[in-house]
Coordinates of C-alpha atoms in Angstrom, one line a residue:
M63 CA 0.3 -0.1 -0.2
P64 CA 1.6 3.0 -0.9
I65 CA 2.6 6.0 1.6
S66 CA 1.2 9.9 1.2
D67 CA 3.7 12.2 0.4
P68 CA 5.2 14.6 3.4
A69 CA 3.5 17.4 4.2
S70 CA 6.2 19.7 3.4
W71 CA 5.9 18.5 -0.7
T72 CA 2.8 20.7 -0.7
Y73 CA 4.1 23.9 0.7
F74 CA 7.0 23.4 -2.0
G75 CA 4.8 23.2 -4.8
R76 CA 3.1 26.0 -4.2
M77 CA 6.5 28.1 -4.3
S78 CA 6.1 28.2 -7.8
E79 CA 3.5 30.4 -8.1
Y80 CA 5.7 33.2 -6.4
A81 CA 9.1 32.4 -7.1
T82 CA 9.0 32.5 -10.8
G83 CA 6.3 35.4 -10.6
D84 CA 7.7 39.0 -11.5
S85 CA 7.0 40.4 -7.9
L86 CA 9.1 41.2 -4.9
L87 CA 6.1 41.6 -2.6
A88 CA 4.7 38.4 -3.4
T89 CA 7.9 36.4 -3.0
I90 CA 9.0 38.3 0.1
K91 CA 5.0 37.4 1.4
G92 CA 5.3 33.7 -0.1
N93 CA 9.1 32.7 1.7
L94 CA 7.4 34.6 4.7
T95 CA 4.0 32.3 4.8
N96 CA 3.9 28.8 2.5
G97 CA 7.5 28.9 2.6
K98 CA 8.0 28.9 6.3
V99 CA 5.9 26.9 6.8
A100 CA 7.6 24.7 4.2
V101 CA 10.9 24.8 5.9
F102 CA 9.8 24.0 9.2
L103 CA 7.7 21.1 8.1
W104 CA 10.3 19.5 6.5
N105 CA 13.1 20.1 9.1
W106 CA 10.4 17.9 11.3
E107 CA 10.0 15.5 9.0
N108 CA 13.6 15.2 8.7
G109 CA 14.7 15.5 12.5
R110 CA 16.9 18.4 11.5
Y111 CA 15.7 19.7 15.0
F112 CA 17.6 17.5 16.8
H113 CA 20.1 17.6 13.8
I114 CA 20.6 21.7 15.0
L115 CA 20.6 21.2 18.7
A116 CA 22.6 18.2 18.9
L117 CA 25.7 20.0 16.5
F118 CA 25.2 23.1 18.5
I119 CA 26.3 21.0 21.4
F120 CA 29.0 19.8 19.6
G121 CA 30.2 23.5 18.9
L122 CA 29.8 24.4 22.5
L123 CA 31.7 21.6 23.9
A124 CA 34.3 21.7 21.3
G125 CA 35.0 25.0 22.0
R126 CA 34.8 24.7 25.6
Q127 CA 37.9 21.5 25.2
K128 CA 39.4 24.4 23.0
L129 CA 39.5 21.6 20.4
F130 CA 40.3 24.5 17.6
A131 CA 43.2 25.8 19.8
W132 CA 46.6 23.9 17.7
N133 CA 48.8 21.4 20.0
A134 CA 49.3 17.9 19.9
G135 CA 46.7 16.6 21.7
N136 CA 44.3 17.8 19.4
K137 CA 46.1 17.4 16.5
Q138 CA 45.4 13.3 17.7
F139 CA 41.8 13.8 18.3
W140 CA 41.2 15.7 14.8
I141 CA 43.2 12.4 13.6
K142 CA 41.6 10.2 15.1
A143 CA 38.4 12.0 14.3
L144 CA 38.9 11.7 10.4
I145 CA 40.0 8.3 10.4
I146 CA 36.7 6.7 12.6
S147 CA 34.3 8.9 10.4
A148 CA 36.1 7.6 7.0
V149 CA 35.6 4.2 7.8
A150 CA 31.9 5.0 9.0
F151 CA 31.1 6.8 5.7
I152 CA 32.0 4.1 3.3
P153 CA 29.5 2.0 4.7
L154 CA 26.4 4.2 5.3
V155 CA 26.8 5.7 1.7
A156 CA 26.9 2.1 0.1
I157 CA 24.0 1.4 2.7
K158 CA 22.4 4.9 1.5
T159 CA 22.9 3.4 -2.3
S160 CA 21.3 0.1 -2.2
T161 CA 17.7 1.0 0.9
D162 CA 15.3 0.4 -1.8
N163 CA 17.1 -3.4 -2.5
L164 CA 17.5 -3.7 1.0
I165 CA 13.9 -2.6 2.0
E166 CA 10.7 -2.9 0.3
S167 CA 8.0 -1.6 2.7
D168 CA 7.5 2.2 1.6
A169 CA 7.0 3.4 5.2
I170 CA 9.9 1.4 6.4
R171 CA 12.1 1.8 3.9
R172 CA 11.2 6.0 4.4
S173 CA 11.7 6.1 8.4
F174 CA 14.9 4.1 7.8
S175 CA 16.3 6.3 4.9
I176 CA 15.9 8.9 7.2
I177 CA 17.8 7.4 10.2
E178 CA 20.6 6.5 8.1
T179 CA 21.0 9.6 5.7
S180 CA 21.3 11.2 9.3
W181 CA 24.4 9.3 10.5
T182 CA 25.9 9.2 6.8
N183 CA 25.7 13.2 6.6
I184 CA 27.0 13.2 10.1
S185 CA 30.1 11.5 9.3
F186 CA 30.8 13.7 6.2
M187 CA 30.3 16.6 8.2
I188 CA 32.7 15.0 10.3
V189 CA 34.9 14.0 7.8
L190 CA 35.3 17.5 5.9
L191 CA 35.6 18.9 9.6
S192 CA 38.7 17.3 10.5
G193 CA 40.1 17.1 7.4
F194 CA 39.9 21.2 7.2
V195 CA 41.6 21.4 10.9
L196 CA 44.2 19.2 10.0
L197 CA 45.2 20.8 6.2
F198 CA 44.6 24.1 8.1
H199 CA 47.3 23.8 10.2
S200 CA 49.5 21.8 8.3
K201 CA 52.8 23.4 6.7
L202 CA 51.5 22.7 3.0
M203 CA 48.3 24.0 3.4
H204 CA 48.0 26.9 5.7
K205 CA 49.2 29.8 3.9
V206 CA 46.7 28.8 1.1
L207 CA 43.5 28.1 3.4
N208 CA 44.3 31.4 5.3
V209 CA 43.5 33.5 2.5
F210 CA 39.9 32.9 3.0
T211 CA 39.7 34.0 6.2
P212 CA 38.3 36.8 5.6
I213 CA 35.1 35.0 4.7
G214 CA 35.2 33.1 7.2
K215 CA 35.1 35.8 9.7
M216 CA 32.0 37.0 7.9
S217 CA 29.7 34.2 7.6
L218 CA 26.8 35.7 8.6
S219 CA 26.5 38.4 6.5
N220 CA 28.1 36.4 3.1
Y221 CA 25.2 34.1 4.4
V222 CA 22.5 37.1 3.6
F223 CA 24.4 39.2 1.4
Q224 CA 24.9 35.8 -1.0
S225 CA 21.3 34.5 -0.1
V226 CA 19.7 37.9 -1.8
I227 CA 22.0 38.0 -4.8
G228 CA 21.5 34.7 -5.6
A229 CA 17.7 35.6 -5.2
S230 CA 17.9 38.5 -7.3
I231 CA 19.5 36.1 -10.0
Y232 CA 17.1 33.0 -10.5
Y233 CA 13.9 34.8 -9.0
G234 CA 11.0 35.6 -11.6
F235 CA 11.5 39.2 -9.7
G236 CA 15.2 39.7 -11.1
L237 CA 16.8 38.3 -13.6
G238 CA 14.9 35.0 -13.9
L239 CA 18.4 32.9 -14.8
Y240 CA 16.0 29.7 -13.5
K241 CA 14.5 29.6 -16.8
H242 CA 18.2 29.5 -18.3
A243 CA 21.1 28.5 -15.9
N244 CA 21.7 24.5 -15.9
T245 CA 24.4 23.3 -13.9
T246 CA 27.5 24.9 -15.8
P247 CA 26.5 28.4 -16.1
A248 CA 25.0 28.2 -12.3
F249 CA 28.6 26.6 -11.1
L250 CA 30.3 29.6 -13.0
I251 CA 28.0 32.0 -11.6
G252 CA 28.8 31.0 -8.0
L253 CA 32.3 31.0 -8.8
V254 CA 32.1 34.3 -9.6
L255 CA 30.2 35.4 -6.6
A256 CA 32.7 33.7 -4.1
V257 CA 35.1 35.8 -6.3
I258 CA 33.4 39.6 -5.9
T259 CA 32.4 37.5 -1.9
W260 CA 36.4 37.7 -1.3
F261 CA 37.2 40.8 -2.4
L262 CA 34.5 42.5 -0.7
C263 CA 35.5 40.8 2.9
R264 CA 38.9 41.4 2.5
W265 CA 38.5 45.0 1.8
W266 CA 36.0 45.3 4.5
A267 CA 38.3 43.1 7.2
A268 CA 41.1 46.1 6.3
H269 CA 39.0 48.6 7.7
H270 CA 36.5 46.9 10.4
K271 CA 37.1 44.2 12.7
R272 CA 33.8 42.5 12.3
G273 CA 31.4 41.8 9.3
P274 CA 28.6 44.2 9.2
L275 CA 26.0 41.9 10.8
E276 CA 28.5 40.3 13.1
A277 CA 28.9 43.8 14.8
I278 CA 25.2 44.1 15.2
W279 CA 25.3 41.0 16.6
H280 CA 28.1 41.3 18.7
K281 CA 26.6 44.7 20.0
A282 CA 23.0 42.8 20.7
T283 CA 24.8 40.1 22.5
W284 CA 26.9 42.3 24.3
F285 CA 24.4 44.6 25.5
N286 CA 22.7 41.3 26.2
S287 CA 25.6 40.0 28.8
E288 CA 26.0 43.6 30.3
K289 CA 22.2 43.7 31.1
K290 CA 21.8 40.7 33.3
H291 CA 25.4 41.5 35.5
H292 CA 23.7 44.5 36.2

C-alpha cells in the first residue's frame, strides 16, 4: 500500500506560484508564509531540529575543550576523528545507495532512510571538519587556506548577502535565470560570486574588526550580557 507524500511537499510545490513571478513583494510574502511552513515541516520530517541541537552542543563543547587550539593532543583528536568518520562513511554510503533493494516496504524504507541519511551526513561532516582542521594547520596548506579567513570572519553577512544576490539572479522578480542556468552556468555564477565576495570581505576586514551583521550581533549579545550583570 503506497504511503502519502510528506506534508512539506505540498508547500514546496506552491513556491513556484510566486518564485517564478515578477513581484518582489509576492515573493517576500510567499517566503514568509508558505515558505516558512514548508521549511518548518521539512525540518521536522527529517529530524533536523534534533540535528541542530546536537551540533550546537557539539560546537559548545568543542569550544570549551579548546579543540581548535593547535597542540599535539588536539592534533591526535582530529586525526582519530578523520579516520573513524571516514571508515564509518564508506559502509553508510553503500547502505544509503542500496536502501531501495534492501527494504521493500515504503513506510519502513522512508523512516529507515531518514535515520540512515542522518548518520551518513554527520559522518561526512566530521570528515570535512577534521580534514579541514588538519589541512589548515599543516605547513603546506596553511598559507593557502588562510587566504579565505576574511570570508569565514564574515560568515553571517556573507550568508545574507549571497542569499539576496542569488535570489535577485534566479527568482522571477530579478533576472529569472532559473529558466536558463543549468549546472555549468550556475557553477560559473557561483564561482564569480565567491571571488567577488572574497574581495569585498578582504576590503572590509582591512577597515573593520567585524562584518556588518557580525558587529550588530556582537553589540546585541554584549548588551544582553551587560544587562544580566547589572
